mmCIF file of C-alpha atoms in Angstrom:
data_model
loop_
_atom_site.group_PDB
_atom_site.id
_atom_site.type_symbol
_atom_site.label_atom_id
_atom_site.label_comp_id
_atom_site.label_asym_id
_atom_site.label_seq_id
_atom_site.Cartn_x
_atom_site.Cartn_y
_atom_site.Cartn_z
ATOM 1 C CA MET A 183 -0.609 5.377 -29.670
ATOM 2 C CA ARG A 184 -1.290 8.914 -30.782
ATOM 3 C CA GLU A 185 0.197 12.040 -29.283
ATOM 4 C CA PRO A 186 -1.707 13.445 -26.287
ATOM 5 C CA ILE A 187 -4.783 15.459 -27.203
ATOM 6 C CA SER A 188 -3.275 18.673 -25.872
ATOM 7 C CA ILE A 189 -1.252 20.437 -23.257
ATOM 8 C CA VAL A 190 -3.186 23.510 -22.152
ATOM 9 C CA LYS A 191 -2.163 25.908 -19.396
ATOM 10 C CA GLY A 192 0.237 23.450 -17.859
ATOM 11 C CA THR A 193 -2.093 20.463 -18.008
ATOM 12 C CA ARG A 194 -1.552 17.350 -20.141
ATOM 13 C CA TYR A 195 -4.628 15.483 -21.412
ATOM 14 C CA TYR A 196 -5.067 11.846 -22.430
ATOM 15 C CA THR A 197 -8.129 9.762 -23.270
ATOM 16 C CA VAL A 198 -8.432 6.040 -22.582
ATOM 17 C CA SER A 199 -11.033 3.956 -24.371
ATOM 18 C CA ALA A 200 -11.227 0.189 -24.572
ATOM 19 C CA ASP A 201 -12.608 0.372 -28.124
ATOM 20 C CA GLY A 202 -9.527 2.132 -29.481
ATOM 21 C CA SER A 203 -11.154 5.519 -30.026
ATOM 22 C CA GLY A 204 -8.909 7.242 -27.479
ATOM 23 C CA ASP A 205 -5.189 7.772 -27.111
ATOM 24 C CA PHE A 206 -4.779 4.463 -25.268
ATOM 25 C CA THR A 207 -6.761 1.295 -24.720
ATOM 26 C CA SER A 208 -5.508 0.778 -21.156
ATOM 27 C CA ILE A 209 -5.150 3.104 -18.189
ATOM 28 C CA GLN A 210 -1.690 1.809 -17.302
ATOM 29 C CA ALA A 211 -0.460 2.592 -20.811
ATOM 30 C CA ALA A 212 -1.563 6.192 -20.343
ATOM 31 C CA ILE A 213 0.248 6.386 -17.001
ATOM 32 C CA GLU A 214 3.439 5.003 -18.513
ATOM 33 C CA ALA A 215 3.293 7.607 -21.299
ATOM 34 C CA ILE A 216 3.489 10.495 -18.833
ATOM 35 C CA PRO A 217 7.016 11.949 -18.946
ATOM 36 C CA ASP A 218 9.154 11.308 -15.889
ATOM 37 C CA PRO A 219 9.771 13.803 -14.441
ATOM 38 C CA CYS A 220 6.670 15.679 -15.542
ATOM 39 C CA ALA A 221 6.054 19.331 -14.701
ATOM 40 C CA GLU A 222 2.425 19.299 -15.838
ATOM 41 C CA LYS A 223 -0.684 17.963 -14.193
ATOM 42 C CA THR A 224 -2.029 15.040 -16.241
ATOM 43 C CA ILE A 225 -5.757 14.500 -16.723
ATOM 44 C CA VAL A 226 -6.673 11.032 -17.973
ATOM 45 C CA ARG A 227 -10.275 10.760 -19.135
ATOM 46 C CA ILE A 228 -11.442 7.154 -19.103
ATOM 47 C CA LYS A 229 -14.443 6.206 -21.193
ATOM 48 C CA GLN A 230 -17.032 3.751 -19.957
ATOM 49 C CA GLY A 231 -16.097 0.096 -19.765
ATOM 50 C CA ILE A 232 -14.577 -2.517 -17.495
ATOM 51 C CA TYR A 233 -10.796 -2.224 -17.447
ATOM 52 C CA TYR A 234 -9.282 -5.455 -16.201
ATOM 53 C CA GLU A 235 -5.866 -4.241 -15.149
ATOM 54 C CA LYS A 236 -3.623 -3.829 -12.143
ATOM 55 C CA LEU A 237 -2.617 -0.184 -11.872
ATOM 56 C CA HIS A 238 0.698 1.071 -10.536
ATOM 57 C CA ILE A 239 0.930 4.866 -10.343
ATOM 58 C CA GLU A 240 4.075 6.574 -9.066
ATOM 59 C CA LYS A 241 3.914 9.801 -11.068
ATOM 60 C CA PRO A 242 2.573 12.905 -9.318
ATOM 61 C CA MET A 243 -0.318 15.153 -10.285
ATOM 62 C CA VAL A 244 -2.359 12.431 -12.021
ATOM 63 C CA HIS A 245 -6.104 13.004 -12.244
ATOM 64 C CA LEU A 246 -8.263 10.084 -13.424
ATOM 65 C CA ILE A 247 -11.794 10.978 -14.558
ATOM 66 C CA GLY A 248 -14.313 8.299 -15.458
ATOM 67 C CA GLU A 249 -17.801 8.561 -16.896
ATOM 68 C CA GLY A 250 -19.421 7.597 -13.609
ATOM 69 C CA ALA A 251 -18.599 4.908 -11.066
ATOM 70 C CA ASP A 252 -21.287 2.641 -12.515
ATOM 71 C CA GLN A 253 -19.900 3.103 -16.024
ATOM 72 C CA THR A 254 -16.103 3.147 -15.660
ATOM 73 C CA VAL A 255 -14.775 0.212 -13.655
ATOM 74 C CA ILE A 256 -11.192 -0.776 -12.865
ATOM 75 C CA SER A 257 -11.116 -4.380 -11.695
ATOM 76 C CA TYR A 258 -8.506 -6.993 -10.841
ATOM 77 C CA ASP A 259 -8.405 -10.167 -8.756
ATOM 78 C CA ASP A 260 -5.085 -10.598 -6.963
ATOM 79 C CA TYR A 261 -5.231 -11.773 -3.349
ATOM 80 C CA ALA A 262 -3.082 -12.525 -0.311
ATOM 81 C CA LEU A 263 -3.083 -16.333 -0.677
ATOM 82 C CA LYS A 264 -2.006 -16.197 -4.304
ATOM 83 C CA LYS A 265 1.576 -17.325 -4.893
ATOM 84 C CA PHE A 266 4.406 -15.901 -6.949
ATOM 85 C CA PRO A 267 6.285 -18.310 -9.234
ATOM 86 C CA ASP A 268 8.860 -18.867 -6.463
ATOM 87 C CA GLY A 269 6.134 -20.072 -4.100
ATOM 88 C CA GLU A 270 5.987 -16.941 -1.934
ATOM 89 C CA PHE A 271 2.548 -15.634 -1.053
ATOM 90 C CA TYR A 272 1.376 -12.246 -2.282
ATOM 91 C CA HIS A 273 0.251 -11.386 1.243
ATOM 92 C CA THR A 274 -1.829 -8.247 1.753
ATOM 93 C CA PHE A 275 0.274 -5.568 0.128
ATOM 94 C CA HIS A 276 0.812 -7.158 -3.272
ATOM 95 C CA SER A 277 -2.911 -7.859 -3.649
ATOM 96 C CA TYR A 278 -4.068 -4.388 -4.771
ATOM 97 C CA THR A 279 -6.052 -3.549 -7.877
ATOM 98 C CA ALA A 280 -4.625 -0.007 -7.888
ATOM 99 C CA PHE A 281 -1.447 1.215 -6.185
ATOM 100 C CA ILE A 282 -1.252 4.995 -5.885
ATOM 101 C CA GLY A 283 2.208 5.935 -4.689
ATOM 102 C CA ALA A 284 2.651 9.561 -5.702
ATOM 103 C CA ASP A 285 1.407 12.874 -4.346
ATOM 104 C CA ASP A 286 -1.472 15.009 -5.643
ATOM 105 C CA PHE A 287 -3.498 12.149 -7.105
ATOM 106 C CA THR A 288 -7.214 12.616 -7.726
ATOM 107 C CA ALA A 289 -9.924 10.324 -9.080
ATOM 108 C CA GLU A 290 -13.539 11.051 -9.982
ATOM 109 C CA GLY A 291 -16.362 8.915 -11.324
ATOM 110 C CA LEU A 292 -14.588 5.545 -11.130
ATOM 111 C CA SER A 293 -14.991 2.164 -9.473
ATOM 112 C CA PHE A 294 -12.004 0.351 -7.992
ATOM 113 C CA VAL A 295 -12.850 -3.329 -7.558
ATOM 114 C CA ASN A 296 -11.017 -6.336 -6.209
ATOM 115 C CA SER A 297 -13.033 -9.291 -7.468
ATOM 116 C CA ALA A 298 -10.959 -12.074 -5.870
ATOM 117 C CA GLY A 299 -13.711 -13.002 -3.417
ATOM 118 C CA PRO A 300 -14.283 -13.431 0.323
ATOM 119 C CA GLY A 301 -11.402 -13.418 2.765
ATOM 120 C CA LYS A 302 -12.234 -16.911 4.024
ATOM 121 C CA ASP A 303 -11.290 -18.160 0.540
ATOM 122 C CA VAL A 304 -8.537 -15.806 -0.646
ATOM 123 C CA GLY A 305 -7.355 -13.785 2.344
ATOM 124 C CA GLN A 306 -6.893 -10.035 2.086
ATOM 125 C CA ALA A 307 -7.575 -8.431 -1.290
ATOM 126 C CA LEU A 308 -7.112 -4.670 -1.668
ATOM 127 C CA ALA A 309 -9.108 -2.568 -4.088
ATOM 128 C CA VAL A 310 -6.707 0.355 -3.568
ATOM 129 C CA TYR A 311 -3.379 0.902 -1.836
ATOM 130 C CA VAL A 312 -3.080 4.683 -1.444
ATOM 131 C CA ASP A 313 0.376 5.822 -0.358
ATOM 132 C CA GLY A 314 0.581 9.433 -1.509
ATOM 133 C CA ASP A 315 -0.041 12.772 0.157
ATOM 134 C CA ARG A 316 -2.989 14.967 -0.896
ATOM 135 C CA ALA A 317 -4.876 12.070 -2.506
ATOM 136 C CA ALA A 318 -8.521 12.857 -3.214
ATOM 137 C CA PHE A 319 -11.436 10.796 -4.507
ATOM 138 C CA ARG A 320 -14.906 12.022 -5.451
ATOM 139 C CA ARG A 321 -17.935 9.993 -6.550
ATOM 140 C CA CYS A 322 -15.905 6.779 -6.621
ATOM 141 C CA ARG A 323 -16.772 3.240 -5.584
ATOM 142 C CA PHE A 324 -14.427 0.885 -3.730
ATOM 143 C CA ILE A 325 -15.553 -2.744 -3.772
ATOM 144 C CA GLY A 326 -13.933 -5.646 -1.964
ATOM 145 C CA HIS A 327 -14.278 -7.990 0.984
ATOM 146 C CA GLN A 328 -11.389 -8.068 3.456
ATOM 147 C CA ASP A 329 -9.112 -4.965 3.429
ATOM 148 C CA THR A 330 -10.797 -2.959 0.657
ATOM 149 C CA ILE A 331 -8.938 0.358 1.173
ATOM 150 C CA PHE A 332 -5.440 0.653 2.598
ATOM 151 C CA THR A 333 -4.465 4.192 3.492
ATOM 152 C CA GLY A 334 -0.689 4.297 3.728
ATOM 153 C CA PRO A 335 1.856 4.566 5.062
ATOM 154 C CA LEU A 336 2.625 1.173 6.530
ATOM 155 C CA PRO A 337 3.202 0.966 10.268
ATOM 156 C CA GLU A 338 6.815 0.764 11.373
ATOM 157 C CA GLN A 339 6.890 -3.002 11.905
ATOM 158 C CA PRO A 340 4.668 -5.977 11.023
ATOM 159 C CA MET A 341 2.945 -7.697 13.918
ATOM 160 C CA ASN A 342 3.705 -11.301 13.001
ATOM 161 C CA ARG A 343 6.102 -11.412 10.040
ATOM 162 C CA ALA A 344 9.606 -10.167 9.247
ATOM 163 C CA SER A 345 8.367 -7.815 6.526
ATOM 164 C CA PHE A 346 5.131 -6.444 5.069
ATOM 165 C CA GLY A 347 5.969 -7.104 1.418
ATOM 166 C CA GLY A 348 4.478 -4.944 -1.294
ATOM 167 C CA PRO A 349 5.710 -1.823 -3.085
ATOM 168 C CA ARG A 350 6.477 0.292 0.005
ATOM 169 C CA ASP A 351 7.999 -2.254 2.343
ATOM 170 C CA GLY A 352 10.933 -0.560 4.087
ATOM 171 C CA ALA A 353 10.163 2.895 2.667
ATOM 172 C CA GLU A 354 10.409 6.002 4.811
ATOM 173 C CA ARG A 355 7.168 6.662 6.655
ATOM 174 C CA ARG A 356 5.549 9.995 5.817
ATOM 175 C CA ARG A 357 2.507 11.815 7.146
ATOM 176 C CA LEU A 358 -0.119 11.347 4.460
ATOM 177 C CA ARG A 359 -3.490 13.039 3.965
ATOM 178 C CA GLN A 360 -6.411 11.633 1.988
ATOM 179 C CA TYR A 361 -9.952 12.740 1.202
ATOM 180 C CA TYR A 362 -12.985 10.730 0.046
ATOM 181 C CA GLU A 363 -16.145 12.620 -0.928
ATOM 182 C CA ASP A 364 -19.509 11.195 -1.987
ATOM 183 C CA CYS A 365 -17.964 7.732 -2.335
ATOM 184 C CA TYR A 366 -19.304 4.219 -1.769
ATOM 185 C CA ILE A 367 -17.072 1.816 0.165
ATOM 186 C CA GLU A 368 -17.917 -1.858 0.550
ATOM 187 C CA GLY A 369 -16.228 -4.679 2.473
ATOM 188 C CA ASP A 370 -16.412 -6.816 5.584
ATOM 189 C CA ILE A 371 -13.197 -7.235 7.645
ATOM 190 C CA ASP A 372 -11.076 -4.161 8.502
ATOM 191 C CA PHE A 373 -12.056 -2.808 5.119
ATOM 192 C CA ILE A 374 -10.725 0.693 5.779
ATOM 193 C CA PHE A 375 -7.312 0.402 7.386
ATOM 194 C CA GLY A 376 -3.942 2.095 7.653
ATOM 195 C CA SER A 377 -1.996 5.038 9.028
ATOM 196 C CA ALA A 378 -3.114 8.065 6.987
ATOM 197 C CA THR A 379 -5.105 11.036 8.149
ATOM 198 C CA ALA A 380 -8.223 10.566 6.022
ATOM 199 C CA VAL A 381 -11.568 12.336 5.839
ATOM 200 C CA PHE A 382 -14.640 10.536 4.483
ATOM 201 C CA LYS A 383 -17.338 13.105 3.662
ATOM 202 C CA ASP A 384 -20.880 12.234 2.557
ATOM 203 C CA CYS A 385 -19.877 8.620 1.900
ATOM 204 C CA GLU A 386 -21.849 5.397 2.179
ATOM 205 C CA VAL A 387 -19.907 2.722 4.042
ATOM 206 C CA PHE A 388 -21.473 -0.685 3.431
ATOM 207 C CA ALA A 389 -20.539 -3.650 5.630
ATOM 208 C CA LYS A 390 -21.096 -6.903 3.754
ATOM 209 C CA ASN A 391 -22.682 -9.883 5.426
ATOM 210 C CA ARG A 392 -20.262 -12.794 5.776
ATOM 211 C CA LEU A 393 -22.100 -14.723 8.505
ATOM 212 C CA SER A 394 -22.830 -17.654 6.211
ATOM 213 C CA ASN A 395 -19.352 -18.695 7.304
ATOM 214 C CA HIS A 396 -19.922 -21.116 10.192
ATOM 215 C CA ALA A 397 -17.121 -19.833 12.423
ATOM 216 C CA ALA A 398 -18.179 -16.232 11.980
ATOM 217 C CA ALA A 399 -21.787 -17.140 12.710
ATOM 218 C CA GLU A 400 -20.769 -18.772 15.993
ATOM 219 C CA GLU A 401 -18.812 -15.679 17.018
ATOM 220 C CA LYS A 402 -21.676 -13.380 15.993
ATOM 221 C CA VAL A 403 -19.081 -10.964 14.593
ATOM 222 C CA ASN A 404 -19.662 -10.040 10.991
ATOM 223 C CA GLY A 405 -16.730 -7.653 10.747
ATOM 224 C CA TRP A 406 -14.984 -4.422 11.610
ATOM 225 C CA ILE A 407 -15.295 -1.249 9.539
ATOM 226 C CA THR A 408 -11.946 0.324 10.440
ATOM 227 C CA ALA A 409 -8.525 -0.834 11.575
ATOM 228 C CA ALA A 410 -6.493 2.328 12.002
ATOM 229 C CA SER A 411 -2.784 2.441 12.719
ATOM 230 C CA THR A 412 -2.525 6.183 13.340
ATOM 231 C CA PRO A 413 0.959 7.214 14.507
ATOM 232 C CA GLU A 414 1.117 8.342 18.122
ATOM 233 C CA ASP A 415 2.166 11.905 17.233
ATOM 234 C CA VAL A 416 -0.574 12.479 14.604
ATOM 235 C CA ARG A 417 -3.668 14.362 15.807
ATOM 236 C CA TYR A 418 -6.271 12.904 13.407
ATOM 237 C CA GLY A 419 -6.702 9.440 11.943
ATOM 238 C CA TYR A 420 -9.985 8.572 10.208
ATOM 239 C CA VAL A 421 -12.789 11.114 10.350
ATOM 240 C CA PHE A 422 -16.216 10.265 8.900
ATOM 241 C CA ILE A 423 -18.424 13.314 8.398
ATOM 242 C CA ASP A 424 -22.096 13.147 7.335
ATOM 243 C CA CYS A 425 -21.713 9.513 6.242
ATOM 244 C CA ALA A 426 -24.224 6.642 6.177
ATOM 245 C CA LEU A 427 -23.171 3.291 7.626
ATOM 246 C CA THR A 428 -25.291 0.650 5.902
ATOM 247 C CA SER A 429 -25.206 -3.133 5.673
ATOM 248 C CA ASN A 430 -26.973 -6.366 4.819
ATOM 249 C CA ALA A 431 -25.444 -7.982 7.917
ATOM 250 C CA PRO A 432 -27.532 -9.033 10.936
ATOM 251 C CA PRO A 433 -28.196 -6.508 13.691
ATOM 252 C CA GLN A 434 -25.522 -6.141 16.355
ATOM 253 C CA SER A 435 -22.821 -7.909 14.323
ATOM 254 C CA VAL A 436 -20.351 -5.225 13.139
ATOM 255 C CA TYR A 437 -17.865 -3.122 15.088
ATOM 256 C CA LEU A 438 -17.031 0.454 14.120
ATOM 257 C CA GLY A 439 -13.363 -0.414 14.451
ATOM 258 C CA ARG A 440 -10.470 -2.055 16.215
ATOM 259 C CA PRO A 441 -6.909 -0.769 16.663
ATOM 260 C CA TRP A 442 -4.398 -2.211 14.213
ATOM 261 C CA ARG A 443 -1.907 -0.225 16.250
ATOM 262 C CA ASN A 444 -2.480 1.034 19.764
ATOM 263 C CA HIS A 445 -2.790 4.752 18.950
ATOM 264 C CA ALA A 446 -5.591 4.307 16.400
ATOM 265 C CA LYS A 447 -7.806 7.377 16.015
ATOM 266 C CA VAL A 448 -11.281 7.228 14.453
ATOM 267 C CA CYS A 449 -14.166 9.691 14.681
ATOM 268 C CA PHE A 450 -17.747 9.584 13.351
ATOM 269 C CA LEU A 451 -19.472 12.997 13.144
ATOM 270 C CA ASN A 452 -23.108 13.511 12.192
ATOM 271 C CA CYS A 453 -23.304 10.003 10.743
ATOM 272 C CA TRP A 454 -26.333 7.763 10.284
ATOM 273 C CA ILE A 455 -25.511 4.334 11.716
ATOM 274 C CA GLY A 456 -27.484 1.225 10.858
ATOM 275 C CA ALA A 457 -28.650 -1.541 13.182
ATOM 276 C CA HIS A 458 -25.763 -3.789 12.116
ATOM 277 C CA VAL A 459 -23.365 -1.860 14.383
ATOM 278 C CA LYS A 460 -22.860 -3.360 17.821
ATOM 279 C CA GLU A 461 -24.041 -1.336 20.781
ATOM 280 C CA GLU A 462 -20.566 -1.355 22.312
ATOM 281 C CA GLY A 463 -19.213 0.078 19.045
ATOM 282 C CA TRP A 464 -15.530 -0.701 19.377
ATOM 283 C CA HIS A 465 -13.293 -3.730 19.926
ATOM 284 C CA ASN A 466 -9.824 -3.696 21.490
ATOM 285 C CA TRP A 467 -8.485 -6.518 19.235
ATOM 286 C CA ASN A 468 -7.523 -8.388 22.417
ATOM 287 C CA LYS A 469 -5.124 -5.571 23.336
ATOM 288 C CA PRO A 470 -6.267 -4.218 26.716
ATOM 289 C CA ASP A 471 -3.410 -1.698 26.718
ATOM 290 C CA ALA A 472 -4.845 -0.108 23.550
ATOM 291 C CA GLU A 473 -7.887 1.019 25.519
ATOM 292 C CA ALA A 474 -5.794 3.740 27.137
ATOM 293 C CA SER A 475 -4.212 4.990 23.896
ATOM 294 C CA ALA A 476 -6.750 4.544 21.075
ATOM 295 C CA VAL A 477 -8.975 7.573 20.443
ATOM 296 C CA TYR A 478 -12.433 6.460 19.355
ATOM 297 C CA THR A 479 -15.058 9.182 19.244
ATOM 298 C CA GLU A 480 -18.550 10.068 17.967
ATOM 299 C CA TYR A 481 -20.698 13.151 17.760
ATOM 300 C CA ASN A 482 -24.381 13.455 16.944
ATOM 301 C CA SER A 483 -24.785 9.914 15.615
ATOM 302 C CA THR A 484 -28.302 9.003 14.470
ATOM 303 C CA GLY A 485 -29.996 5.805 13.350
ATOM 304 C CA PRO A 486 -30.605 2.482 15.112
ATOM 305 C CA GLY A 487 -26.892 1.864 15.659
ATOM 306 C CA ALA A 488 -26.121 5.316 17.074
ATOM 307 C CA GLY A 489 -23.869 5.432 20.095
ATOM 308 C CA SER A 490 -24.660 6.595 23.597
ATOM 309 C CA ARG A 491 -22.515 7.210 26.618
ATOM 310 C CA THR A 492 -23.972 4.168 28.340
ATOM 311 C CA GLY A 493 -23.977 1.794 25.375
ATOM 312 C CA ARG A 494 -20.495 2.261 23.925
ATOM 313 C CA VAL A 495 -17.378 0.823 25.532
ATOM 314 C CA PRO A 496 -16.233 3.036 28.430
ATOM 315 C CA TRP A 497 -12.927 3.829 26.756
ATOM 316 C CA ALA A 498 -14.627 5.506 23.759
ATOM 317 C CA THR A 499 -15.856 9.115 23.841
ATOM 318 C CA ILE A 500 -18.990 10.986 22.837
ATOM 319 C CA LEU A 501 -17.765 14.468 21.893
ATOM 320 C CA ASN A 502 -19.397 17.657 23.072
ATOM 321 C CA GLU A 503 -20.177 20.473 20.654
ATOM 322 C CA GLN A 504 -16.965 22.365 21.324
ATOM 323 C CA GLN A 505 -14.823 19.264 20.802
ATOM 324 C CA ALA A 506 -16.683 18.381 17.617
ATOM 325 C CA SER A 507 -16.052 21.851 16.182
ATOM 326 C CA GLU A 508 -12.362 20.947 15.821
ATOM 327 C CA TYR A 509 -13.208 18.231 13.283
ATOM 328 C CA THR A 510 -13.566 20.251 10.082
ATOM 329 C CA VAL A 511 -12.142 19.257 6.699
ATOM 330 C CA SER A 512 -9.886 22.304 6.525
ATOM 331 C CA HIS A 513 -8.635 21.881 10.079
ATOM 332 C CA ILE A 514 -7.896 18.198 9.621
ATOM 333 C CA LEU A 515 -6.275 18.305 6.168
ATOM 334 C CA SER A 516 -4.825 21.787 5.595
ATOM 335 C CA GLY A 517 -1.432 21.063 7.137
ATOM 336 C CA THR A 518 1.361 23.566 6.509
ATOM 337 C CA ASP A 519 0.582 23.849 2.786
ATOM 338 C CA GLY A 520 -3.090 24.824 3.127
ATOM 339 C CA TRP A 521 -4.399 21.848 1.141
ATOM 340 C CA LEU A 522 -8.145 21.940 0.496
ATOM 341 C CA PRO A 523 -9.308 19.069 -1.755
ATOM 342 C CA PHE A 524 -11.100 19.919 -4.997
ATOM 343 C CA SER A 525 -10.792 23.648 -4.299
#
């Protein structure tokens, strides 16, 4: 390892290259080289290549920059049904390719891939587990099957186990904000899920077809795009603005979302919605009481799967113009510190 390229105006720079021409040959090695504590922002430039590694980032102000999401790929293949040496399962929250557990993280021009395979074979398999405030991604790709992106924090309690497992089990719950711009997100079951306030702007959200599975084919349910667990006292959950919802799944086979917790909040504004989305739009996850507390909304949807007041479930809402005007990036994410991503 060489010394970092430079520290200029309070910013530390590293280069990662698999061929040895940079400061490090692995991304995790660059992360571990950042001083702790570190007062400087760290920019890690990652040259093209496939980096087979499981990232764990708990240092703040890290900025990863690839050479394009089709050129710089971070890939790993852990999964929920995998076992530790003691026989315990990984479960969902040990399965990540990248864990991002510090504030002020940004990534640009990268792919985050979990290559473990379909959920029917391996269970949940996260591409990213994002558990920091002011996390921002631009021109990135997130590829998986079941549970592609987890937006922390964890809910207060698991639904059917004593503990969640994973790196933040039992940690204090914080209000976290995340931003995804011009990204591509691919999965099939609940593939965007969690408790954060997160804006998805100009993204393509691709629902994979999994109906070759016999049970799924009988149910005629290919998947669910979102499974939010927004805390009751948080105004915004997931907000999709100017996004395209695409798929190779059959028509009328995908739900926009279902509530992982009863106060889930999801909104689609000015989005193009493909024919794969079911006319009713939303599913209550067999929780009738969630129909009174979940906040599922749309505004100005277009495309063959666009919602209408008569077609969507009666407990979802089509916003009027005045209501929709409250869903701006700055309004949703600014908080008390005035955060504006990539400003």
